[in-house]
mmCIF file of C-alpha atoms and ligand atoms in Angstrom:
data_model
loop_
_atom_site.group_PDB
_atom_site.id
_atom_site.type_symbol
_atom_site.label_atom_id
_atom_site.label_comp_id
_atom_site.label_asym_id
_atom_site.label_seq_id
_atom_site.Cartn_x
_atom_site.Cartn_y
_atom_site.Cartn_z
ATOM 1 C CA MET A 1 -1.411 -4.596 -4.986
ATOM 2 C CA GLU A 2 -3.109 -2.591 -2.236
ATOM 3 C CA ALA A 3 -0.372 0.404 -2.279
ATOM 4 C CA LEU A 4 -0.985 1.288 -6.149
ATOM 5 C CA LYS A 5 -4.838 0.866 -5.818
ATOM 6 C CA LYS A 6 -5.001 3.220 -2.993
ATOM 7 C CA GLU A 7 -2.196 6.288 -5.055
ATOM 8 C CA ILE A 8 -5.218 5.311 -8.159
ATOM 9 C CA GLU A 9 -8.140 6.095 -6.309
ATOM 10 C CA ALA A 10 -6.457 9.282 -4.865
ATOM 11 C CA GLU A 11 -4.398 10.441 -7.884
ATOM 12 C CA GLY A 12 -6.346 8.501 -11.012
ATOM 13 C CA ILE A 13 -8.499 11.061 -13.540
ATOM 14 C CA VAL A 14 -11.120 8.911 -15.340
ATOM 15 C CA LEU A 15 -10.926 10.883 -18.810
ATOM 16 C CA SER A 16 -13.499 8.425 -20.118
ATOM 17 C CA ASN A 17 -15.397 5.377 -20.032
ATOM 18 C CA GLU A 18 -12.077 3.953 -21.035
ATOM 19 C CA VAL A 19 -9.221 6.081 -20.192
ATOM 20 C CA LEU A 20 -7.862 6.558 -17.144
ATOM 21 C CA LYS A 21 -4.857 9.267 -16.402
ATOM 22 C CA VAL A 22 -2.542 8.611 -14.047
ATOM 23 C CA ASP A 23 0.185 11.443 -14.660
ATOM 24 C CA THR A 24 1.160 12.269 -10.753
ATOM 25 C CA PHE A 25 3.240 8.593 -10.749
ATOM 26 C CA LEU A 26 3.467 6.854 -13.681
ATOM 27 C CA ASN A 27 2.498 8.709 -16.768
ATOM 28 C CA HIS A 28 4.471 11.715 -16.519
ATOM 29 C CA GLN A 29 5.712 12.463 -12.849
ATOM 30 C CA ILE A 30 6.959 9.038 -11.768
ATOM 31 C CA GLN A 31 6.906 7.939 -7.645
ATOM 32 C CA PRO A 32 10.404 6.253 -7.222
ATOM 33 C CA ALA A 33 8.999 4.799 -3.646
ATOM 34 C CA LEU A 34 5.975 3.529 -5.513
ATOM 35 C CA MET A 35 7.792 1.867 -8.490
ATOM 36 C CA PHE A 36 10.324 0.615 -6.322
ATOM 37 C CA ALA A 37 7.539 -1.549 -4.688
ATOM 38 C CA ILE A 38 6.100 -2.473 -7.981
ATOM 39 C CA GLY A 39 9.410 -3.687 -9.174
ATOM 40 C CA LYS A 40 9.749 -6.051 -5.684
ATOM 41 C CA GLU A 41 6.261 -7.198 -6.563
ATOM 42 C CA PHE A 42 7.091 -8.392 -9.710
ATOM 43 C CA ALA A 43 10.410 -9.887 -8.757
ATOM 44 C CA GLN A 44 8.635 -12.365 -6.386
ATOM 45 C CA ARG A 45 5.916 -13.090 -8.340
ATOM 46 C CA PHE A 46 8.130 -14.393 -11.384
ATOM 47 C CA ALA A 47 11.367 -15.157 -8.942
ATOM 48 C CA ASP A 48 11.088 -18.791 -9.776
ATOM 49 C CA GLN A 49 11.558 -18.098 -13.563
ATOM 50 C CA GLY A 50 15.013 -17.987 -14.311
ATOM 51 C CA ILE A 51 14.096 -14.285 -16.054
ATOM 52 C CA THR A 52 17.221 -12.696 -17.866
ATOM 53 C CA LYS A 53 16.200 -9.883 -19.547
ATOM 54 C CA ILE A 54 13.393 -7.250 -18.920
ATOM 55 C CA VAL A 55 11.654 -6.031 -22.322
ATOM 56 C CA THR A 56 9.287 -2.884 -22.063
ATOM 57 C CA LEU A 57 8.269 -0.272 -24.514
ATOM 58 C CA GLU A 58 8.917 3.445 -24.206
ATOM 59 C CA SER A 59 8.344 5.976 -22.097
ATOM 60 C CA SER A 60 5.667 4.534 -20.003
ATOM 61 C CA GLY A 61 7.020 1.004 -19.233
ATOM 62 C CA ILE A 62 10.426 2.136 -18.211
ATOM 63 C CA ALA A 63 9.739 2.979 -14.856
ATOM 64 C CA PRO A 64 8.493 -0.268 -13.662
ATOM 65 C CA ALA A 65 10.765 -2.611 -15.901
ATOM 66 C CA VAL A 66 13.785 -0.061 -14.276
ATOM 67 C CA MET A 67 12.858 -1.415 -10.833
ATOM 68 C CA THR A 68 11.645 -4.926 -11.749
ATOM 69 C CA GLY A 69 15.253 -5.067 -13.413
ATOM 70 C CA LEU A 70 16.797 -4.197 -10.115
ATOM 71 C CA ALA A 71 14.864 -6.200 -8.094
ATOM 72 C CA LEU A 72 15.675 -9.461 -10.425
ATOM 73 C CA GLN A 73 18.858 -7.874 -10.836
ATOM 74 C CA VAL A 74 19.592 -8.215 -14.924
ATOM 75 C CA PRO A 75 19.223 -5.944 -17.881
ATOM 76 C CA VAL A 76 16.154 -4.022 -19.162
ATOM 77 C CA ILE A 77 15.391 -3.385 -23.182
ATOM 78 C CA PHE A 78 12.781 -0.591 -23.837
ATOM 79 C CA ALA A 79 11.939 -1.196 -27.458
ATOM 80 C CA ARG A 80 11.894 2.356 -29.162
ATOM 81 C CA LYS A 81 8.937 4.041 -31.168
ATOM 82 C CA ARG A 82 10.922 5.780 -34.028
ATOM 83 C CA LYS A 83 13.645 5.662 -35.755
ATOM 84 C CA SER A 84 16.617 7.095 -33.872
ATOM 85 C CA LEU A 85 19.931 8.145 -36.180
ATOM 86 C CA THR A 86 21.797 5.761 -33.693
ATOM 87 C CA LEU A 87 19.154 2.970 -34.175
ATOM 88 C CA GLN A 88 19.139 1.893 -37.668
ATOM 89 C CA ASP A 89 20.756 -1.714 -38.309
ATOM 90 C CA HIS A 90 20.288 -5.482 -37.466
ATOM 91 C CA LEU A 91 17.271 -4.498 -35.941
ATOM 92 C CA LEU A 92 14.080 -6.564 -35.054
ATOM 93 C CA THR A 93 10.809 -5.321 -35.771
ATOM 94 C CA ALA A 94 7.021 -5.274 -35.229
ATOM 95 C CA GLN A 95 3.943 -3.016 -35.909
ATOM 96 C CA VAL A 96 1.348 -1.840 -33.074
ATOM 97 C CA TYR A 97 -1.835 -0.414 -33.446
ATOM 98 C CA SER A 98 -2.989 2.486 -30.837
ATOM 99 C CA PHE A 99 -6.512 2.035 -30.763
ATOM 100 C CA THR A 100 -6.335 5.650 -29.380
ATOM 101 C CA LYS A 101 -4.465 7.265 -31.884
ATOM 102 C CA GLN A 102 -6.130 4.803 -34.528
ATOM 103 C CA THR A 103 -2.594 4.468 -36.137
ATOM 104 C CA SER A 104 0.274 1.618 -36.674
ATOM 105 C CA SER A 105 3.917 2.444 -35.529
ATOM 106 C CA GLU A 106 6.863 0.392 -35.801
ATOM 107 C CA ILE A 107 8.608 -0.230 -32.864
ATOM 108 C CA ALA A 108 12.154 -1.697 -32.680
ATOM 109 C CA ILE A 109 14.447 -3.756 -30.191
ATOM 110 C CA ALA A 110 18.445 -3.615 -31.598
ATOM 111 C CA GLU A 111 19.259 -7.325 -32.110
ATOM 112 C CA LYS A 112 22.453 -7.548 -30.025
ATOM 113 C CA PHE A 113 20.400 -7.712 -26.924
ATOM 114 C CA LEU A 114 18.473 -10.461 -26.902
ATOM 115 C CA ALA A 115 19.867 -14.236 -27.344
ATOM 116 C CA ASN A 116 18.001 -17.473 -27.929
ATOM 117 C CA THR A 117 19.333 -18.113 -24.508
ATOM 118 C CA ASP A 118 17.551 -15.246 -23.024
ATOM 119 C CA ARG A 119 13.958 -15.825 -20.667
ATOM 120 C CA VAL A 120 12.332 -12.785 -21.385
ATOM 121 C CA LEU A 121 9.749 -10.992 -18.713
ATOM 122 C CA ILE A 122 7.568 -8.289 -20.794
ATOM 123 C CA ILE A 123 6.770 -5.301 -18.442
ATOM 124 C CA ASP A 124 3.810 -2.413 -19.762
ATOM 125 C CA ASP A 125 2.527 0.472 -18.061
ATOM 126 C CA PHE A 126 -0.791 -0.440 -19.164
ATOM 127 C CA LEU A 127 -3.130 -3.769 -20.780
ATOM 128 C CA ALA A 128 -5.979 -1.933 -22.677
ATOM 129 C CA HIS A 129 -6.452 -4.027 -25.969
ATOM 130 C CA GLY A 130 -2.910 -5.816 -25.779
ATOM 131 C CA GLU A 131 -1.726 -4.755 -29.229
ATOM 132 C CA ALA A 132 1.598 -3.163 -27.489
ATOM 133 C CA GLY A 133 2.220 -6.708 -25.440
ATOM 134 C CA LEU A 134 1.629 -8.750 -28.853
ATOM 135 C CA GLY A 135 4.196 -6.701 -30.586
ATOM 136 C CA LEU A 136 6.941 -6.689 -28.045
ATOM 137 C CA ALA A 137 6.548 -10.411 -27.565
ATOM 138 C CA GLU A 138 6.559 -10.670 -31.492
ATOM 139 C CA ILE A 139 10.049 -9.107 -31.443
ATOM 140 C CA VAL A 140 11.399 -11.444 -28.611
ATOM 141 C CA LYS A 141 10.066 -14.316 -30.394
ATOM 142 C CA GLN A 142 12.090 -13.033 -33.564
ATOM 143 C CA ALA A 143 15.048 -13.113 -31.413
ATOM 144 C CA GLY A 144 14.134 -16.708 -30.441
ATOM 145 C CA ALA A 145 14.151 -16.470 -26.511
ATOM 146 C CA THR A 146 11.654 -17.295 -24.110
ATOM 147 C CA ILE A 147 8.608 -15.242 -23.214
ATOM 148 C CA VAL A 148 8.489 -15.951 -19.613
ATOM 149 C CA GLY A 149 5.049 -13.506 -19.010
ATOM 150 C CA PHE A 150 4.136 -10.326 -18.538
ATOM 151 C CA GLY A 151 3.929 -8.123 -15.846
ATOM 152 C CA ILE A 152 1.318 -5.041 -16.147
ATOM 153 C CA VAL A 153 0.856 -2.446 -13.682
ATOM 154 C CA ILE A 154 -2.881 -1.678 -14.971
ATOM 155 C CA GLU A 155 -5.165 -3.923 -16.369
ATOM 156 C CA LYS A 156 -8.456 -2.486 -18.157
ATOM 157 C CA SER A 157 -10.264 -5.933 -17.665
ATOM 158 C CA PHE A 158 -13.013 -4.419 -19.750
ATOM 159 C CA GLN A 159 -11.287 -4.290 -22.660
ATOM 160 C CA ASP A 160 -9.900 -7.389 -24.334
ATOM 161 C CA GLY A 161 -5.792 -7.234 -23.820
ATOM 162 C CA ARG A 162 -5.464 -9.938 -21.101
ATOM 163 C CA SER A 163 -8.304 -12.427 -23.437
ATOM 164 C CA LYS A 164 -5.628 -12.047 -26.451
ATOM 165 C CA LEU A 165 -2.342 -12.693 -24.668
ATOM 166 C CA GLU A 166 -3.816 -15.322 -22.610
ATOM 167 C CA ALA A 167 -5.232 -17.125 -25.781
ATOM 168 C CA GLN A 168 -1.216 -17.026 -26.965
ATOM 169 C CA GLY A 169 -0.593 -19.134 -23.733
ATOM 170 C CA TYR A 170 1.137 -16.054 -22.084
ATOM 171 C CA ARG A 171 0.693 -16.027 -18.345
ATOM 172 C CA VAL A 172 -0.491 -12.886 -17.449
ATOM 173 C CA GLU A 173 0.252 -10.624 -13.504
ATOM 174 C CA SER A 174 -1.607 -7.424 -13.172
ATOM 175 C CA LEU A 175 -1.032 -5.558 -9.848
ATOM 176 C CA ALA A 176 -4.444 -3.601 -10.164
ATOM 177 C CA ARG A 177 -7.480 -4.644 -12.396
ATOM 178 C CA ILE A 178 -10.299 -2.612 -13.186
ATOM 179 C CA ALA A 179 -13.461 -3.933 -14.451
ATOM 180 C CA SER A 180 -15.026 0.129 -15.261
ATOM 181 C CA LEU A 181 -14.118 3.134 -15.227
ATOM 182 C CA GLU A 182 -18.017 4.313 -15.917
ATOM 183 C CA ASN A 183 -19.773 6.864 -14.450
ATOM 184 C CA GLY A 184 -16.139 8.746 -13.424
ATOM 185 C CA LYS A 185 -15.360 6.121 -10.775
ATOM 186 C CA VAL A 186 -12.551 3.175 -10.884
ATOM 187 C CA GLN A 187 -14.555 0.151 -10.101
ATOM 188 C CA TRP A 188 -12.048 -2.621 -9.258
ATOM 189 C CA LEU A 189 -11.901 -6.207 -10.658
ATOM 190 C CA VAL A 190 -10.731 -8.199 -7.604
HETATM 191 P P1 5GP B 201 -2.753 -1.821 -25.573
HETATM 192 O O1 5GP B 201 -1.753 -1.988 -26.956
HETATM 193 O O2 5GP B 201 -2.962 -3.122 -24.502
HETATM 194 O O3 5GP B 201 -4.384 -1.555 -26.246
HETATM 195 O O4 5GP B 201 -2.446 -0.363 -24.741
HETATM 196 C C1 5GP B 201 -1.271 0.124 -23.969
HETATM 197 C C2 5GP B 201 -1.196 0.952 -23.881
HETATM 198 O O5 5GP B 201 -1.527 2.207 -24.627
HETATM 199 C C3 5GP B 201 -0.241 1.460 -23.126
HETATM 200 O O6 5GP B 201 1.405 1.042 -23.458
HETATM 201 C C4 5GP B 201 -0.159 2.565 -22.867
HETATM 202 O O7 5GP B 201 0.506 3.519 -22.783
HETATM 203 C C5 5GP B 201 -1.631 2.993 -23.532
HETATM 204 N N1 5GP B 201 -2.781 2.945 -22.900
HETATM 205 C C6 5GP B 201 -4.177 2.439 -23.071
HETATM 206 N N2 5GP B 201 -5.277 2.850 -22.301
HETATM 207 C C7 5GP B 201 -4.519 3.271 -21.362
HETATM 208 C C8 5GP B 201 -5.190 4.117 -20.411
HETATM 209 O O8 5GP B 201 -6.290 3.901 -20.262
HETATM 210 N N3 5GP B 201 -4.487 5.668 -19.731
HETATM 211 C C9 5GP B 201 -2.796 5.695 -20.369
HETATM 212 N N4 5GP B 201 -2.545 6.526 -19.044
HETATM 213 N N5 5GP B 201 -2.432 5.033 -20.904
HETATM 214 C C10 5GP B 201 -3.388 4.128 -21.658
#
């Protein structure tokens, strides 16, 4: 998606050979027009899939997920990362390992928001090692719902997330695919 790649080139900060910072439009400040374009792009790519729900992970997946839900006219559910007072019983949960933090954390969605008749599109901001994606997929499977695929805003193709998700048979659609972040520069895969 050209507009997204342009924004990454203009605003992205390469923090290391592994990490890209995009806090001017996605991870802290959000640019609604770009997010809306992203939502419409995901909606178009999965238009014929009979999607009934979007699932994402708080907090950075929410903006692109909501815009996709708006375009497809379906509800959006974000998995929560920590137990809150109002999120207690009847939960679907999974463990997600973070390579950056080197810790596991539990993510959860209330059972009542997913049914076995649902056809779910999973959206996330970044795909790195695929751990967040696999955790979200685990929750959707616990509900007995069908996973239609993954919509990823920025894929770091030099890490193994895509191959892990594809090994499970999932379709992965990424809007910007990064081949390398070496020498402080973003190199595109395609
Ligand atoms: P994974 O579970 O695929 O290893 O990592 C995905 C999650 O880690 C994303 O939801 C995102 O929040 C975070 N993440 C991974 N790599 C990056 C990165 O290069 N930049 C930013 N801003 N977040 C990242």
